[in-house]
XYZ file of C-alpha atoms in Angstrom:
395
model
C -9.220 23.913 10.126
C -7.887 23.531 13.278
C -4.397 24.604 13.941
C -3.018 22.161 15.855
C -4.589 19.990 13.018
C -2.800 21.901 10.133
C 0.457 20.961 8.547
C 3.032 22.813 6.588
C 2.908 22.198 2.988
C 5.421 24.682 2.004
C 8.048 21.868 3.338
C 6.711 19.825 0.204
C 8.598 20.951 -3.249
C 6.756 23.460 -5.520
C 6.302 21.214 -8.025
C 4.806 18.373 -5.846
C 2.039 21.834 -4.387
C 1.130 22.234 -7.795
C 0.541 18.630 -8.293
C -1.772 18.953 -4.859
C -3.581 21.537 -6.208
C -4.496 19.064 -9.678
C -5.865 17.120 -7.397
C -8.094 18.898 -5.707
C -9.237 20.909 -8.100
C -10.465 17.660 -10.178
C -12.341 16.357 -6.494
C -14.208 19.621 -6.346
C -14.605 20.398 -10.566
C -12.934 23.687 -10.653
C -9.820 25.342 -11.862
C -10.911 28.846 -11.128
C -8.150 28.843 -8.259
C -4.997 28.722 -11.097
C -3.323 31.721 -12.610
C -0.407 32.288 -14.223
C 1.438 32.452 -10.805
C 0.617 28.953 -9.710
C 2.877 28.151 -12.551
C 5.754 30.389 -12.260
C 9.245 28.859 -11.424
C 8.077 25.468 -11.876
C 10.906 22.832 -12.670
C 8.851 20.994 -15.201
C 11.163 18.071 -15.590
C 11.051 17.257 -11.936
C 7.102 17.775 -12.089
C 7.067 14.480 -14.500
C 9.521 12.864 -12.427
C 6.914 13.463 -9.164
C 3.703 12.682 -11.222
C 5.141 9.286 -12.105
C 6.521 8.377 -8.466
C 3.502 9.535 -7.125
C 1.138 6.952 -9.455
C -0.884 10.265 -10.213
C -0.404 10.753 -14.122
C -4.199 10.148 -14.323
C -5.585 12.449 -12.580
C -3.418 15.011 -13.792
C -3.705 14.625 -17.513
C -7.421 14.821 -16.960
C -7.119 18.561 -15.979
C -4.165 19.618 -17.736
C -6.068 19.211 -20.793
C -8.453 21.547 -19.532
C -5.259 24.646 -19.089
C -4.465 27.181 -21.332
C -1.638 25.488 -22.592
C 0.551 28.872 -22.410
C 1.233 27.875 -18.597
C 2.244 24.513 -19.353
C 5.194 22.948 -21.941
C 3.920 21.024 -24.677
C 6.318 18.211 -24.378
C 5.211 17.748 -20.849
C 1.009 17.918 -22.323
C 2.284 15.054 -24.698
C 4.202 12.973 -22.112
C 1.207 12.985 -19.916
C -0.722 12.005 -22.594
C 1.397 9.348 -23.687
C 1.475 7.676 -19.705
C -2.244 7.611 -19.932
C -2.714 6.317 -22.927
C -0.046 3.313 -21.840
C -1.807 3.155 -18.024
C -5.672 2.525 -19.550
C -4.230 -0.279 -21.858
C -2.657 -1.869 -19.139
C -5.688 -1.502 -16.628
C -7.907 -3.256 -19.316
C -5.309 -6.033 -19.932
C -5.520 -6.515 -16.062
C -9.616 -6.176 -15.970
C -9.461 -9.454 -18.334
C -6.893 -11.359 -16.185
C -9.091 -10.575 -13.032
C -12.327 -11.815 -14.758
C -10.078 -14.570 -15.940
C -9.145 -15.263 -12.672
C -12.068 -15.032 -11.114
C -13.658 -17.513 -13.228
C -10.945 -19.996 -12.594
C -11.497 -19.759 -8.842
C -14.723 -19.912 -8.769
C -14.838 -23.054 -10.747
C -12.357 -24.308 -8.070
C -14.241 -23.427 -5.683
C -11.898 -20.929 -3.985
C -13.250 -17.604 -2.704
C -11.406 -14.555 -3.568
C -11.309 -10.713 -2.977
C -9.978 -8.344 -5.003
C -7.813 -5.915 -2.810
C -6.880 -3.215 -5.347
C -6.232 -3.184 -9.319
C -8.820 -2.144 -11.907
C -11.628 -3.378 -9.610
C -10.515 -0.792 -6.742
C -10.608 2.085 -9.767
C -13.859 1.272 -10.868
C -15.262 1.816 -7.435
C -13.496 4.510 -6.077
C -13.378 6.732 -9.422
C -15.893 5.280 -11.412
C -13.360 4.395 -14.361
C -10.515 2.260 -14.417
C -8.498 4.582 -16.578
C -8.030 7.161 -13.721
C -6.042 4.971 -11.570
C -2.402 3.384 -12.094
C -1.788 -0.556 -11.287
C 0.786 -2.715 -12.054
C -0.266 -5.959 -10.414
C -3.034 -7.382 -9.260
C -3.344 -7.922 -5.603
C -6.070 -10.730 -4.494
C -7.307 -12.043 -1.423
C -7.951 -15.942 -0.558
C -7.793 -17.922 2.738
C -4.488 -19.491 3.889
C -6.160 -23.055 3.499
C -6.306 -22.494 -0.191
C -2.808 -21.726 -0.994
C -1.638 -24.764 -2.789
C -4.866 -24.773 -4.801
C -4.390 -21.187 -5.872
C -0.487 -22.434 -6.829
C -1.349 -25.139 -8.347
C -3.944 -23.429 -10.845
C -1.307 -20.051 -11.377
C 1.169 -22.926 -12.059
C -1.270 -24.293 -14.793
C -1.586 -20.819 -16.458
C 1.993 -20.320 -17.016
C 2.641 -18.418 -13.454
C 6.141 -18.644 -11.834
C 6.319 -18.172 -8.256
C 8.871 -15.816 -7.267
C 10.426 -17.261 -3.824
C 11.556 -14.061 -2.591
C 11.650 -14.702 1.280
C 13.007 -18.046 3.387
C 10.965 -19.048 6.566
C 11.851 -21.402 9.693
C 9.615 -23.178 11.517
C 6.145 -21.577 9.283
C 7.013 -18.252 10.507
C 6.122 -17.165 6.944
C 2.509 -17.494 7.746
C 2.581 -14.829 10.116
C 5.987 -12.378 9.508
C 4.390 -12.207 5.829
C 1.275 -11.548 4.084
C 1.480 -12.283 0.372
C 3.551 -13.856 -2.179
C 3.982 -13.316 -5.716
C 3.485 -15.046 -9.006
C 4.346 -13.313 -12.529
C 4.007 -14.619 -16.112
C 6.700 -13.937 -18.492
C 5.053 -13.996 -21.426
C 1.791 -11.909 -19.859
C 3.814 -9.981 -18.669
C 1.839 -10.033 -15.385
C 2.109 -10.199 -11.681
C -0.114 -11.200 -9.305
C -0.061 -10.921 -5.278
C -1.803 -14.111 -3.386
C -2.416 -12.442 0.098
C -3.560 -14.607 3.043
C -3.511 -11.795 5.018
C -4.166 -7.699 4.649
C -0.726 -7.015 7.028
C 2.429 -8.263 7.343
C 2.723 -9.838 11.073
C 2.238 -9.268 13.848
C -0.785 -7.538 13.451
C -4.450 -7.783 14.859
C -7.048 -7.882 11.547
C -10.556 -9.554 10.390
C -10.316 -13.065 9.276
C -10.730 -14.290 6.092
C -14.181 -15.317 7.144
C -15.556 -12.557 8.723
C -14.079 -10.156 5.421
C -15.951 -12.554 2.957
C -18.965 -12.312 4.727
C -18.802 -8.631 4.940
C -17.628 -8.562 0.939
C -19.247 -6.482 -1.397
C -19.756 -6.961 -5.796
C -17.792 -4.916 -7.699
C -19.253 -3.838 -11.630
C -16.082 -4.326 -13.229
C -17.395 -7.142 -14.980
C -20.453 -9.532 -15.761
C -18.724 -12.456 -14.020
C -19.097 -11.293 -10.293
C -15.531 -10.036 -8.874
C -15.547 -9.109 -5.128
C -13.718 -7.147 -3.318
C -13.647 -5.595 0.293
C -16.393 -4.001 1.858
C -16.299 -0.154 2.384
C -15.458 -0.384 6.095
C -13.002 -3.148 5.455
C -11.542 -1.547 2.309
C -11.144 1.570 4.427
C -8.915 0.260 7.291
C -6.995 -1.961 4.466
C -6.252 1.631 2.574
C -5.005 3.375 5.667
C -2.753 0.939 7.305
C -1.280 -0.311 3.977
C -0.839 3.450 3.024
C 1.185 4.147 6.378
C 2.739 0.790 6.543
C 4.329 2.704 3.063
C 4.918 6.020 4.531
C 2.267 7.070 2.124
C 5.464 7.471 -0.051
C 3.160 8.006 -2.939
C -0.119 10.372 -3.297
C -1.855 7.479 -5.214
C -2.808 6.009 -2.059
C -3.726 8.984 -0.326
C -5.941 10.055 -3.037
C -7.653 6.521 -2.379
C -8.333 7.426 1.126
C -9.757 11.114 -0.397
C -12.236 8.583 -2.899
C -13.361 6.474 0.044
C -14.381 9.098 2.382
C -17.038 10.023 -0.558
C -18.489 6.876 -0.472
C -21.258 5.619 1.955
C -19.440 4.014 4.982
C -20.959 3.444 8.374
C -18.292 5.773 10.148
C -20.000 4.055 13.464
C -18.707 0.701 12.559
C -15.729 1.880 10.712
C -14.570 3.394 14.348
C -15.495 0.162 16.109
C -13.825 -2.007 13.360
C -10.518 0.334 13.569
C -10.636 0.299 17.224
C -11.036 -3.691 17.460
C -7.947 -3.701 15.347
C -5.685 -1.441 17.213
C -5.363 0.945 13.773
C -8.087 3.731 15.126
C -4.243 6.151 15.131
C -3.314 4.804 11.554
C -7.197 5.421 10.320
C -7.089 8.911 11.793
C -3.633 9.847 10.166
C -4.972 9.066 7.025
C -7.638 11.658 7.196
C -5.310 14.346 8.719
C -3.111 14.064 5.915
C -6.184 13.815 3.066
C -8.225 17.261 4.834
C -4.780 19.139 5.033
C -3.438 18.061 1.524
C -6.107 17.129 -0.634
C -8.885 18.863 1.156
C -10.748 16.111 1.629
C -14.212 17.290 3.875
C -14.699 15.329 7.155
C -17.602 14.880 8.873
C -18.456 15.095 12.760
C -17.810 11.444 12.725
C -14.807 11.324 11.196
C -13.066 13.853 13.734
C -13.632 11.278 16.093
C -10.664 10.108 14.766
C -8.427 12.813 14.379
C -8.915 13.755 18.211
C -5.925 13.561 19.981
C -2.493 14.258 19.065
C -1.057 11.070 17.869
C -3.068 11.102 14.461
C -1.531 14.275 13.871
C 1.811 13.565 14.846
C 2.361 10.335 12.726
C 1.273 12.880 9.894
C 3.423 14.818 10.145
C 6.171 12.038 10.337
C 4.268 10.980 6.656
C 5.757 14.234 5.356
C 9.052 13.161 5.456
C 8.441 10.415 2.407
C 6.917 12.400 0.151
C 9.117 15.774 0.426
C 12.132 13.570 -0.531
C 10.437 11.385 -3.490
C 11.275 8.106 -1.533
C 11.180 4.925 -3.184
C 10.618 2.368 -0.462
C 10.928 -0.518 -2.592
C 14.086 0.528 -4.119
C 16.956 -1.836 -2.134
C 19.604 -1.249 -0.820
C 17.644 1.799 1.225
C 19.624 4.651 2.230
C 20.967 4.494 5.826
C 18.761 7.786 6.867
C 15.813 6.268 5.532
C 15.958 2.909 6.721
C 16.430 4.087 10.073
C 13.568 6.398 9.958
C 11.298 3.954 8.036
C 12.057 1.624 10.735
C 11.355 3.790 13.216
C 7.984 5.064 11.890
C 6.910 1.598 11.572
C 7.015 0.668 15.044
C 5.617 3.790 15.811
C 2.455 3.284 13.669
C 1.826 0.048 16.509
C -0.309 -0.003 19.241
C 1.323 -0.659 22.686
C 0.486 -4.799 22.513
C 1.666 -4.529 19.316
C 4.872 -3.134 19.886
C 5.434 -5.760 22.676
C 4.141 -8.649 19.946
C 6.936 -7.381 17.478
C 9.778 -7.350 20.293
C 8.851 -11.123 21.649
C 8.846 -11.739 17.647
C 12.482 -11.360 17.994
C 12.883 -14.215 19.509
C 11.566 -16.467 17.200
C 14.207 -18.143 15.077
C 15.093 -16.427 11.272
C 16.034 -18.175 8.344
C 19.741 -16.488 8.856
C 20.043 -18.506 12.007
C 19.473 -21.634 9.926
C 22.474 -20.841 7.985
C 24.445 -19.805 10.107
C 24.225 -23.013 12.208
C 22.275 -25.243 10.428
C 20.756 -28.118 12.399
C 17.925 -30.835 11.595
C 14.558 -30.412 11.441
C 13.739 -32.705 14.820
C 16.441 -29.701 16.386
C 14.592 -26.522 15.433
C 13.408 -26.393 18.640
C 16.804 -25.710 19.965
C 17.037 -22.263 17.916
C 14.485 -20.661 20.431
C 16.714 -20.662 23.256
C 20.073 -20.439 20.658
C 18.323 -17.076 19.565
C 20.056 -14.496 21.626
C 23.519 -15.878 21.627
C 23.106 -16.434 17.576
C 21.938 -12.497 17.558
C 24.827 -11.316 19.469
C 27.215 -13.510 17.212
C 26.421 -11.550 14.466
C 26.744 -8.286 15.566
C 29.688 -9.225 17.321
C 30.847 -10.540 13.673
C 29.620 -7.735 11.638
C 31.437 -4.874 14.303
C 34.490 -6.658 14.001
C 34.412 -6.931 10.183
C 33.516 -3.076 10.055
């Protein structure tokens, strides 16, 4: 590989190496490259820790059964085992909710892709037991949101409220909202969108139209097409800090199956996200060894791909959990950070003029009528700079 492609691995933990080297050994079918040094020194208690955050208990159970089990604890054999044993059950309870699902829309007449879950396994490993889920994550058209609440409601769904909005700015700062059943035990994710806002992306339209038919199940389930399901994986994997291998291992998958890397360039190119698609492969050929082809290194020309890769490395040498709030200060301001750097230049100017729509925080801190909401717009500086100028003075 190129060396101004490369990155440095050794930054990554030991453990987390020998994890990468699971991986790619089960991608090409060998273990001839492991010895009894590769597993020298290894904390073993903080490799479980890093299999679980990383979603990637799968893949390595499948080859650690195939290791002379002198290199390797039992307890940590047997915990392995236990994970997967506990991950295919729940992928098969969420296979019959989809098809469930599915069915129900359908009869409502309410078209729906399937974004990730046990459909997403099927196609990209050929099994759903070799990839983790804990949700289901679907797909529908904005204009069918109270339909689609209206039927969860009717199947025992609660809809978790977990963000305010002003003005409908939820339509376009978010992307999703989610619905669990207590006594399922499920959650589901209703997206109207692949991205949080503002971002450029296919319609809803133009992504059903493009769909493809998953075999999960005899009723039809669909689900992205390969150059749609491509770009989705990269910038939702970024958007994360690919903070967990899982995701990049999907982007390793992908590559392997038959995309139109002519289109996929053009689509990621319309979309601003030709940067994010190209980080994704840096960071799959240098860590997983995933092969690229003349086409793909289209995308990795230029040094931006490789830069925000290396940024990537930050999140997974420190086990990040970007969902786990209150964030610490070092990585909030560096998550932030990499965020705005994963936008294109309109983009960056689209999430700056964003700013001055009004927040839900500037409805309570000076609540006014509906017919008045128009007054927030021009409030919207002075309300900013009141609460900074409260928050310095309380510190």
């Amino acid at each position: 590989m190129n060396k101004e492609l490369s990155l440095d691995a050794t930054v990554l933990p030991k453990e987390l190496n020998l994890i990468l080297s699971f991986i790619k050994s089960e991608s090409e079918g060998s273990l001839s490259s492991f010895d009894a040094d590769a597993f020298t020194g290894i904390n073993w208690n903080l490799f479980l820790e890093l299999v679980r955050h990383h979603r990637v208990y799968p893949y390595i159970y499948k080859q650690i059964k195939k290791i002379e089990k002198t290199y390797i604890p039992d307890y940590v054999c047997e915990e392995l085992r236990r994970e997967y044993q506990q991950n295919t059950f729940q992928m098969l309870r969420l296979s019959a909710e989809m098809e469930q699902l599915c069915r129900l829309f359908a009869d409502h007449k309410i078209e729906m892709l399937s974004l990730k879950g046990p459909a997403l396994a099927v196609d990209l490993y050929g099994e759903i037991s070799k990839r983790t889920c804990s949700d289901l994550d679907i797909l529908i058209s904005i204009d069918n949101l109270d339909r689609a609440h209206d039927l969860l409601a009717a199947l025992g769904y609660v809809k978790d409220d977990y963000f305010s909005t002003v003005m409908n700015d939820w339509k376009w700062r978010h992307h999703h909202v989610t619905y669990t059943h207590s006594q399922k035990k499920t959650k589901i994710e209703i997206h109207w969108k692949l991205n949080p806002g503002p971002s450029y992306e296919p319609t809803f339209t133009e992504l059903w139209e493009r769909r493809k038919k998953s075999s999960i199940a005899s009723f039809p389930v669909y689900m992205l097409g390969n150059e749609d399901l491509f770009m989705f994986l990269a910038s939702h994997g970024a958007r994360h800090g690919w903070s967990r291998l899982r995701w990049l291992i999907d982007i390793d998958r992908i590559t392997r199956l038959q995309i139109n890397w002519e289109k996929q360039i053009a689509c990621l190119k319309k979309f601003q996200m030709a940067h994010v698609g190209g980080q994704s492969l840096v960071l799959a050929s240098n860590l997983l060894a995933t092969p690229l082809t003349k086409e793909m290194n289209t995308l990795i020309e230029g040094k931006r791909p490789v830069h925000l890769a290396h940024a990537a490395l930050f999140y997974m040498k420190q086990m990040i959990h970007l969902h786990r709030e209150p964030l610490p200060e070092d990585v909030a301001r560096y998550h932030k950070h990499h965020l705005f750097s994963l936008m294109s230049n309109q983009l960056k100017v689209l999430h700056i003029l964003s700013f001055l729509h009004p927040y839900p925080m500037d409805v309570e801190l000076l609540p006014l009528p509906k017919n008045l909401h128009f007054l927030y717009f021009p409030l919207r500086p002075f309300m900013w700079l009141w609460r900074k100028t409260r928050r310095h003075s309380w510190s």
